[in-house]
Short mmCIF file of C-alpha atoms in Angstrom, two decimals:
data_model
loop_
_atom_site.label_atom_id
_atom_site.label_comp_id
_atom_site.label_asym_id
_atom_site.label_seq_id
_atom_site.Cartn_x
_atom_site.Cartn_y
_atom_site.Cartn_z
CA MET A 81 -14.97 -29.13 -13.30
CA GLY A 82 -15.13 -30.83 -9.89
CA LEU A 83 -15.35 -34.10 -11.56
CA MET A 84 -12.02 -33.51 -13.30
CA ARG A 85 -10.70 -33.90 -9.74
CA HIS A 86 -9.82 -37.50 -9.77
CA VAL A 87 -8.57 -38.13 -5.48
CA VAL A 88 -7.81 -41.13 -3.78
CA CYS A 89 -8.85 -41.39 0.21
CA ALA A 90 -7.63 -43.55 1.78
CA MET A 91 -10.17 -45.49 3.79
CA SER A 92 -10.25 -47.65 7.06
CA GLY A 93 -13.28 -48.60 8.13
CA GLY A 94 -13.30 -46.19 10.57
CA VAL A 95 -15.68 -42.39 10.91
CA ASP A 96 -13.17 -40.17 10.47
CA SER A 97 -11.95 -41.60 6.80
CA SER A 98 -15.93 -42.19 6.16
CA VAL A 99 -16.15 -39.22 6.24
CA ALA A 100 -13.65 -37.42 4.97
CA ALA A 101 -14.84 -39.55 1.48
CA LEU A 102 -18.23 -38.15 2.34
CA LEU A 103 -16.77 -34.51 2.19
CA LEU A 104 -14.91 -34.99 -1.09
CA LYS A 105 -17.93 -36.63 -3.29
CA ARG A 106 -19.91 -33.68 -1.82
CA ARG A 107 -17.49 -30.65 -3.29
CA GLY A 108 -17.74 -32.55 -6.73
CA TYR A 109 -14.91 -34.61 -7.03
CA ASN A 110 -14.13 -37.92 -8.66
CA VAL A 111 -13.80 -40.33 -5.07
CA THR A 112 -12.15 -43.10 -5.18
CA GLY A 113 -12.17 -45.56 -2.00
CA VAL A 114 -9.43 -47.08 -0.57
CA PHE A 115 -9.02 -49.87 2.15
CA MET A 116 -5.18 -50.30 3.17
CA LYS A 117 -4.05 -54.29 4.77
CA ASN A 118 -1.12 -53.55 7.19
CA TRP A 119 -2.05 -56.29 9.38
CA ASP A 120 -3.08 -59.74 9.93
CA SER A 121 -4.28 -60.09 13.14
CA LEU A 122 -7.59 -62.20 14.56
CA ASP A 123 -9.20 -60.82 17.92
CA GLU A 124 -10.52 -62.08 21.06
CA SER A 125 -13.58 -64.35 19.14
CA GLY A 126 -10.86 -65.43 15.76
CA VAL A 127 -12.71 -62.79 13.60
CA CYS A 128 -9.80 -61.24 11.13
CA SER A 129 -10.50 -57.66 12.27
CA THR A 130 -8.97 -56.57 9.71
CA GLU A 131 -11.56 -58.16 7.33
CA ARG A 132 -14.32 -56.65 9.54
CA ASP A 133 -13.11 -53.04 8.96
CA CYS A 134 -12.36 -53.83 4.78
CA GLU A 135 -15.98 -54.14 5.21
CA ASP A 136 -17.00 -51.48 6.97
CA ALA A 137 -14.41 -49.32 4.78
CA TYR A 138 -16.43 -51.02 1.95
CA ARG A 139 -20.06 -50.92 2.93
CA VAL A 140 -19.26 -46.48 3.39
CA CYS A 141 -18.05 -46.57 -0.70
CA GLN A 142 -21.54 -48.38 -1.61
CA ILE A 143 -23.08 -46.09 -0.31
CA LEU A 144 -21.11 -43.35 -1.29
CA ASP A 145 -21.27 -45.43 -5.00
CA ILE A 146 -17.90 -45.04 -5.09
CA PRO A 147 -15.14 -47.30 -6.73
CA PHE A 148 -13.34 -48.98 -3.90
CA HIS A 149 -10.48 -50.47 -3.75
CA GLN A 150 -7.81 -52.44 -1.14
CA VAL A 151 -4.36 -53.10 -1.47
CA SER A 152 -1.75 -55.18 0.68
CA TYR A 153 1.57 -53.99 2.13
CA VAL A 154 1.35 -56.69 4.89
CA LYS A 155 4.96 -57.58 3.90
CA GLU A 156 5.93 -53.13 3.14
CA TYR A 157 4.67 -53.04 6.70
CA TRP A 158 6.68 -55.77 8.44
CA HIS A 159 9.58 -54.82 6.66
CA ASP A 160 9.49 -50.48 7.14
CA VAL A 161 7.40 -50.49 10.44
CA PHE A 162 7.51 -53.56 12.40
CA SER A 163 10.94 -54.97 11.97
CA GLN A 164 11.85 -51.88 13.32
CA LEU A 165 9.55 -51.48 16.23
CA LEU A 166 11.14 -54.72 17.34
CA LYS A 167 14.20 -53.20 16.91
CA GLU A 168 13.70 -50.35 18.38
CA TYR A 169 12.15 -52.65 22.06
CA GLU A 170 15.19 -54.21 21.39
CA LYS A 171 17.79 -51.33 22.55
CA GLY A 172 15.17 -50.39 25.12
CA ARG A 173 13.67 -47.63 23.51
CA THR A 174 8.95 -47.30 22.66
CA PRO A 175 8.78 -46.33 19.33
CA ASN A 176 5.53 -44.89 17.79
CA PRO A 177 4.41 -47.32 15.85
CA ASP A 178 1.63 -44.54 14.07
CA ILE A 179 4.73 -42.41 13.19
CA LEU A 180 5.76 -45.49 11.43
CA CYS A 181 3.18 -46.12 9.22
CA ASN A 182 2.68 -42.84 8.09
CA LYS A 183 5.94 -42.01 7.28
CA HIS A 184 7.03 -45.87 5.28
CA ILE A 185 3.02 -46.89 4.25
CA LYS A 186 0.88 -44.30 4.27
CA PHE A 187 2.29 -41.16 2.83
CA ASN A 188 4.82 -43.52 0.71
CA HIS A 189 4.04 -46.67 -1.35
CA PHE A 190 -0.22 -45.38 -0.65
CA HIS A 191 0.62 -42.43 -1.81
CA LYS A 192 2.74 -43.54 -4.57
CA TYR A 193 0.00 -46.50 -5.46
CA ALA A 194 -3.00 -43.54 -5.97
CA MET A 195 -1.04 -40.84 -7.85
CA HIS A 196 0.85 -43.59 -10.13
CA THR A 197 -1.20 -46.94 -10.22
CA LEU A 198 -4.87 -45.19 -9.83
CA GLY A 199 -3.18 -41.90 -11.82
CA ALA A 200 -5.29 -39.79 -8.90
CA GLN A 201 -5.03 -36.40 -8.87
CA ALA A 202 -4.14 -35.55 -5.36
CA MET A 203 -4.59 -38.28 -1.81
CA ALA A 204 -6.61 -37.94 0.53
CA THR A 205 -7.08 -38.81 4.46
CA GLY A 206 -9.12 -38.70 7.41
CA HIS A 207 -6.61 -36.52 9.63
CA TYR A 208 -7.38 -34.07 11.29
CA ALA A 209 -4.79 -31.35 9.83
CA ARG A 210 -4.25 -28.63 7.56
CA SER A 211 -1.74 -28.46 5.28
CA SER A 212 -0.93 -24.48 4.02
CA GLN A 213 -2.82 -25.30 0.70
CA GLU A 214 -6.36 -24.72 -0.81
CA ASP A 215 -7.42 -27.59 -2.83
CA GLU A 216 -7.41 -26.18 -6.62
CA GLU A 217 -3.00 -25.38 -5.39
CA VAL A 218 -2.74 -29.35 -4.70
CA PHE A 219 -4.68 -29.79 -8.28
CA GLN A 220 -2.31 -28.26 -9.15
CA GLN A 221 0.42 -30.00 -7.99
CA ALA A 222 -0.41 -33.65 -9.97
CA HIS A 223 0.01 -30.69 -13.26
CA ALA A 224 3.89 -29.58 -12.30
CA SER A 225 6.51 -31.13 -14.10
CA PRO A 226 9.23 -32.76 -11.93
CA PRO A 227 11.79 -32.36 -11.80
CA ALA A 228 14.85 -33.22 -14.34
CA THR A 229 17.79 -33.93 -11.95
CA LEU A 230 17.81 -36.43 -9.35
CA PHE A 231 18.55 -33.20 -6.47
CA ARG A 232 16.78 -30.82 -7.94
CA ASP A 233 17.53 -26.86 -7.94
CA ARG A 234 18.19 -25.23 -4.99
CA PHE A 235 17.19 -21.51 -5.88
CA GLU A 236 13.89 -23.23 -7.83
CA ILE A 237 11.57 -21.26 -7.04
CA ARG A 238 8.83 -23.68 -4.81
CA ASN A 239 6.58 -22.67 -2.05
CA THR A 240 7.11 -24.57 0.47
CA VAL A 241 4.32 -26.32 2.58
CA LYS A 242 3.42 -26.43 5.85
CA LEU A 243 2.03 -28.68 7.69
CA CYS A 244 -1.02 -27.03 10.25
CA LYS A 245 -2.87 -27.55 13.41
CA GLY A 246 -6.52 -28.34 12.58
CA ALA A 247 -9.12 -27.20 13.98
CA ASP A 248 -9.89 -29.43 16.65
CA LEU A 249 -6.61 -29.59 18.66
CA VAL A 250 -7.33 -31.90 21.38
CA LYS A 251 -7.61 -34.38 18.43
CA ASP A 252 -5.39 -32.08 16.23
CA GLN A 253 -3.48 -34.93 14.62
CA THR A 254 -0.12 -33.37 13.50
CA PHE A 255 2.31 -34.98 15.75
CA PHE A 256 1.43 -38.37 14.04
CA LEU A 257 2.27 -36.80 10.14
CA SER A 258 5.25 -35.26 11.99
CA GLN A 259 7.59 -38.03 9.34
CA ILE A 260 5.77 -36.84 6.46
CA SER A 261 7.81 -35.80 3.48
CA GLN A 262 7.52 -32.55 1.36
CA ASP A 263 6.32 -34.19 -1.72
CA ALA A 264 3.40 -36.38 -0.35
CA LEU A 265 2.06 -33.55 1.73
CA ARG A 266 2.11 -31.05 -1.20
CA GLN A 267 -0.24 -34.10 -2.87
CA THR A 268 -3.07 -34.65 0.39
CA LEU A 269 -6.19 -32.98 0.79
CA PHE A 270 -7.51 -33.27 4.22
CA PRO A 271 -11.36 -32.62 4.92
CA LEU A 272 -11.57 -33.09 8.02
CA ALA A 273 -8.97 -29.93 8.75
CA GLY A 274 -11.74 -27.61 9.98
CA LEU A 275 -13.57 -30.16 11.55
CA THR A 276 -14.33 -31.20 14.91
CA LYS A 277 -14.54 -34.98 15.85
CA GLU A 278 -17.95 -34.10 17.48
CA PHE A 279 -19.54 -32.49 14.06
CA VAL A 280 -17.65 -35.53 12.20
CA LYS A 281 -19.40 -38.25 14.41
CA LYS A 282 -22.48 -36.11 13.55
CA MET A 283 -21.89 -36.43 9.78
CA ALA A 284 -21.43 -39.95 9.99
CA ALA A 285 -25.05 -40.73 11.63
CA GLU A 286 -27.19 -38.51 9.12
CA ALA A 287 -24.72 -40.07 6.46
CA GLY A 288 -26.18 -43.40 7.51
CA PHE A 289 -22.33 -44.69 8.23
CA HIS A 290 -23.57 -47.01 11.26
CA HIS A 291 -19.48 -48.84 11.78
CA VAL A 292 -17.53 -49.61 14.27
CA LEU A 293 -14.64 -47.14 15.24
CA LYS A 294 -12.20 -48.35 16.41
CA LYS A 295 1.88 -57.75 21.00
CA LYS A 296 4.48 -57.40 21.98
CA GLU A 297 4.75 -61.97 22.25
CA TYR A 298 7.29 -61.52 18.98
CA LEU A 299 9.96 -60.76 21.36
CA GLU A 300 11.75 -63.68 23.46
CA PRO A 301 11.45 -62.89 27.49
CA ASN A 302 14.79 -60.89 28.53
CA PRO A 303 14.12 -61.20 32.47
CA GLY A 304 15.78 -59.34 35.17
CA ASN A 305 15.53 -57.13 38.39
CA PHE A 306 13.40 -54.51 39.28
CA VAL A 307 16.28 -52.25 41.32
CA SER A 308 15.69 -49.20 43.47
CA ILE A 309 17.10 -45.91 42.11
CA GLU A 310 17.31 -44.12 45.61
CA ASP A 311 19.35 -47.54 47.43
CA GLY A 312 20.26 -50.15 44.55
CA THR A 313 18.44 -52.62 46.47
CA VAL A 314 16.08 -55.41 44.19
CA LYS A 315 12.77 -54.77 44.71
CA GLY A 316 11.32 -58.18 42.49
CA THR A 317 11.88 -59.57 39.33
CA HIS A 318 10.52 -58.52 36.12
CA LYS A 319 9.34 -60.85 32.96
CA GLY A 320 11.19 -59.32 30.25
CA TRP A 321 11.68 -55.23 30.27
CA PHE A 322 10.67 -53.89 26.53
CA THR A 323 6.95 -54.92 27.95
CA LEU A 324 7.84 -51.80 30.79
CA THR A 325 7.63 -48.03 29.35
CA LEU A 326 8.91 -44.98 31.72
CA GLY A 327 6.81 -43.91 34.04
CA GLN A 328 4.67 -46.46 34.47
CA ARG A 329 3.13 -48.33 37.84
CA ALA A 330 6.02 -51.25 38.10
CA ARG A 331 4.08 -54.75 39.45
CA ILE A 332 6.22 -56.20 42.19
CA GLY A 333 5.54 -58.59 44.01
CA GLY A 334 4.94 -58.07 48.00
CA GLN A 335 5.28 -54.65 47.57
CA LYS A 336 1.96 -52.82 49.12
CA ASP A 337 3.09 -49.05 47.91
CA ALA A 338 3.76 -48.51 44.04
CA TRP A 339 6.72 -47.97 42.53
CA PHE A 340 7.52 -46.26 39.03
CA VAL A 341 9.54 -47.45 36.31
CA VAL A 342 12.08 -44.19 35.55
CA ASP A 343 15.19 -46.41 33.86
CA LYS A 344 16.28 -49.33 31.98
CA ASP A 345 19.58 -51.23 31.64
CA ILE A 346 19.20 -52.78 28.49
CA VAL A 347 23.13 -55.37 29.79
CA THR A 348 22.46 -56.26 32.50
CA GLY A 349 17.69 -56.45 32.19
CA ASP A 350 17.82 -54.18 35.23
CA VAL A 351 14.74 -51.71 35.34
CA PHE A 352 15.39 -49.03 37.68
CA VAL A 353 12.08 -48.15 39.99
CA ALA A 354 11.44 -44.89 42.55
CA PRO A 355 8.52 -44.97 45.07
CA THR A 356 6.35 -42.26 43.85
CA THR A 357 5.19 -41.06 40.42
CA ASN A 358 6.75 -37.78 40.06
CA HIS A 359 10.39 -38.62 41.46
CA PRO A 360 13.14 -36.34 40.84
CA ALA A 361 14.70 -39.75 38.40
CA LEU A 362 11.90 -38.79 36.27
CA PHE A 363 12.32 -35.47 35.09
CA ARG A 364 14.56 -34.07 32.31
CA ASP A 365 15.45 -30.62 30.41
CA THR A 366 17.36 -32.22 27.48
CA ALA A 367 17.25 -34.66 24.45
CA ARG A 368 19.34 -35.36 21.41
CA THR A 369 17.30 -37.10 17.83
CA GLU A 370 19.02 -38.35 15.14
CA ARG A 371 19.13 -36.99 12.30
CA PHE A 372 15.58 -34.63 12.31
CA HIS A 373 12.69 -34.42 9.28
CA TRP A 374 12.43 -31.59 8.68
CA ILE A 375 8.13 -31.22 7.16
CA ALA A 376 9.72 -28.00 4.61
CA GLY A 377 12.09 -30.00 3.61
CA ASP A 378 15.44 -28.23 4.86
CA PRO A 379 16.03 -26.71 8.68
CA PRO A 380 14.27 -23.35 8.80
CA ALA A 381 16.56 -20.26 7.79
CA GLU A 382 16.60 -19.05 11.31
CA LEU A 383 18.37 -21.61 12.65
CA VAL A 384 20.59 -23.04 9.96
CA ARG A 385 21.89 -19.54 10.39
CA THR A 386 22.26 -19.30 14.20
CA GLN A 387 22.56 -22.82 14.96
CA MET A 388 19.59 -22.08 17.29
CA MET A 389 16.12 -21.68 17.16
CA GLU A 390 13.22 -20.91 19.61
CA CYS A 391 9.86 -22.95 19.21
CA GLN A 392 7.89 -25.41 21.17
CA PHE A 393 7.72 -29.13 21.51
CA ARG A 394 6.08 -32.49 22.46
CA PHE A 395 6.52 -36.25 22.60
CA ILE A 396 3.32 -37.55 23.76
CA HIS A 397 0.20 -37.10 21.21
CA GLN A 398 -1.64 -34.37 22.92
CA MET A 399 0.22 -33.34 26.03
CA PRO A 400 0.95 -29.52 26.46
CA LEU A 401 3.40 -27.59 24.43
CA VAL A 402 6.53 -27.01 26.03
CA PRO A 403 8.84 -23.44 25.11
CA CYS A 404 12.96 -24.95 24.64
CA ALA A 405 15.39 -24.38 22.38
CA VAL A 406 16.80 -26.59 19.53
CA THR A 407 20.10 -26.62 18.46
CA LEU A 408 21.00 -28.04 15.13
CA ASN A 409 24.31 -30.52 15.06
CA MET A 410 26.73 -30.66 12.36
CA ASP A 411 25.29 -34.39 11.12
CA GLY A 412 21.59 -33.04 11.30
CA SER A 413 20.63 -34.12 14.76
CA VAL A 414 19.43 -31.55 17.08
CA TRP A 415 19.70 -31.01 20.31
CA ILE A 416 16.95 -29.56 21.78
CA SER A 417 16.51 -27.44 25.42
CA LEU A 418 13.45 -27.80 27.92
CA SER A 419 12.35 -24.51 29.56
CA ARG A 420 10.76 -26.77 32.44
CA PRO A 421 11.59 -30.70 32.74
CA VAL A 422 8.78 -33.01 31.38
CA ARG A 423 8.31 -36.61 32.98
CA ALA A 424 9.26 -40.04 31.09
CA LEU A 425 11.06 -38.74 28.28
CA THR A 426 11.32 -41.63 26.41
CA PRO A 427 14.04 -43.49 23.92
CA GLY A 428 12.51 -44.26 20.72
CA GLN A 429 9.53 -41.32 20.84
CA PHE A 430 9.24 -38.19 18.39
CA ALA A 431 10.13 -35.30 19.37
CA VAL A 432 7.92 -33.27 17.67
CA LEU A 433 8.39 -29.32 17.75
CA TYR A 434 5.67 -26.40 16.18
CA LYS A 435 5.95 -23.13 15.99
CA GLY A 436 2.31 -21.62 16.69
CA ASP A 437 0.26 -23.26 14.20
CA ASP A 438 3.03 -25.58 12.00
CA CYS A 439 4.53 -28.73 12.93
CA LEU A 440 8.10 -27.82 11.46
CA GLY A 441 8.61 -31.76 12.04
CA SER A 442 9.57 -34.43 13.91
CA GLY A 443 13.01 -36.52 15.19
CA LYS A 444 13.68 -39.77 17.01
CA ILE A 445 15.02 -39.31 20.11
CA ILE A 446 18.14 -40.68 20.71
CA GLN A 447 19.63 -39.93 24.55
CA LEU A 448 18.44 -37.69 27.09
CA GLY A 449 20.11 -35.52 29.13
CA PRO A 450 20.52 -36.16 33.44
CA SER A 451 17.61 -36.41 34.89
CA GLU A 452 16.92 -34.14 38.43
CA HIS A 453 17.18 -36.79 40.74
CA THR A 454 21.20 -37.16 38.49
CA LEU A 455 21.95 -33.63 38.64
CA GLN A 456 20.26 -33.77 42.46
CA LYS A 457 22.91 -36.20 43.69
CA GLY A 458 26.00 -34.66 42.18
CA ARG A 459 25.22 -31.36 43.35
CA GLU A 460 25.06 -32.69 46.72
CA ARG A 461 28.19 -34.18 46.46
CA LEU A 462 29.59 -31.14 45.28
CA VAL A 463 28.86 -29.29 47.97
CA ALA A 464 30.03 -32.72 50.01
CA SER A 465 33.14 -32.17 48.46
CA GLN A 466 33.23 -28.42 49.11
CA ASN A 467 32.36 -28.75 52.69
CA GLN A 468 35.16 -31.49 52.95
CA LYS A 469 37.63 -28.42 51.31
CA ASP A 470 36.61 -26.02 54.07
CA GLU A 471 36.93 -27.61 57.13
CA PRO A 472 40.08 -26.57 59.12
CA THR A 473 43.08 -29.05 59.27
CA PRO A 474 43.56 -29.87 62.82
CA GLU A 475 47.26 -28.56 63.83
CA PRO A 476 49.36 -31.31 64.01
CA ALA A 477 50.48 -32.07 67.95
CA SER A 478 53.30 -30.65 69.45
#
């Protein structure tokens, strides 16, 4: 029975995907390992790191005695991921290449290659994540006939597959999978779902996988000034704001105290800095995303019904989840109101939402609410103007 199940496993040459292939083989599946080439790069010694990774993946497939293929997505990666990163940097945003690569390459081009070209019944990856389906349900998807029409019937009985956190909550990678399609999720196995990273390393060592675990030079420099957010004075100059992210320490020549990036003006090239790492200018509690990608395909019923839903938020992998209230806009974007202000909320990063163990999906942050510093200044101005009004007007001299 197991040998009838053909699974294509994405192999990176790293420990996680190698152990994923090992586990699939042990379950009795007919496994094919495929290495994806997304990038042409040389390391410091002039060796192509992609070639080295490919060699490592090939060696694992030899040890496991499974077929090995390699496929190139350099062109697709450039078009769908890298050019998007450049556009985001040029807008002063900080994008996430891993989320984009999973969305456009691994769970799109590679998924289609695995299912249609290699004729697999499922694909597998070495991500620390879990889906709400058992293996057998994944294989049944391969036999389900696709909808005859372009848009599936809204009343079609089709259980939504959920993307859930893996057992290793520290290593959990649902954050990076938060933009993948429901169709790709339906046909994906996550063999590492119930394992910790430590256990995976131990398995790799026992299996004899002795491998390696695993630049923004494409943008024109855009120099400008470092400007104090507090009094508007120029503190120094920088070579280009796209290399600077919110919250990071700004290296300003001649300044003995540390300054931190709190905002950017992409028109003037000014980068605003503050004198403390936890300055109020770094903290915000609201953000708006572009059209939100729901793992289930549609927004949760509760959100559609009431236009508001309570859940949890993060915009950095492994940051503690923050309770939030989400408002759905007519264009499919969402406003996220956090229960407390968070540091260095950054346009271009992805807002990823969770409900319990379920990853609901994500949307790119395109707008931020005012910072605590701005709100503070506003309150001070309001108080000052109120005090002026309350001052008694002097009596005219007789």
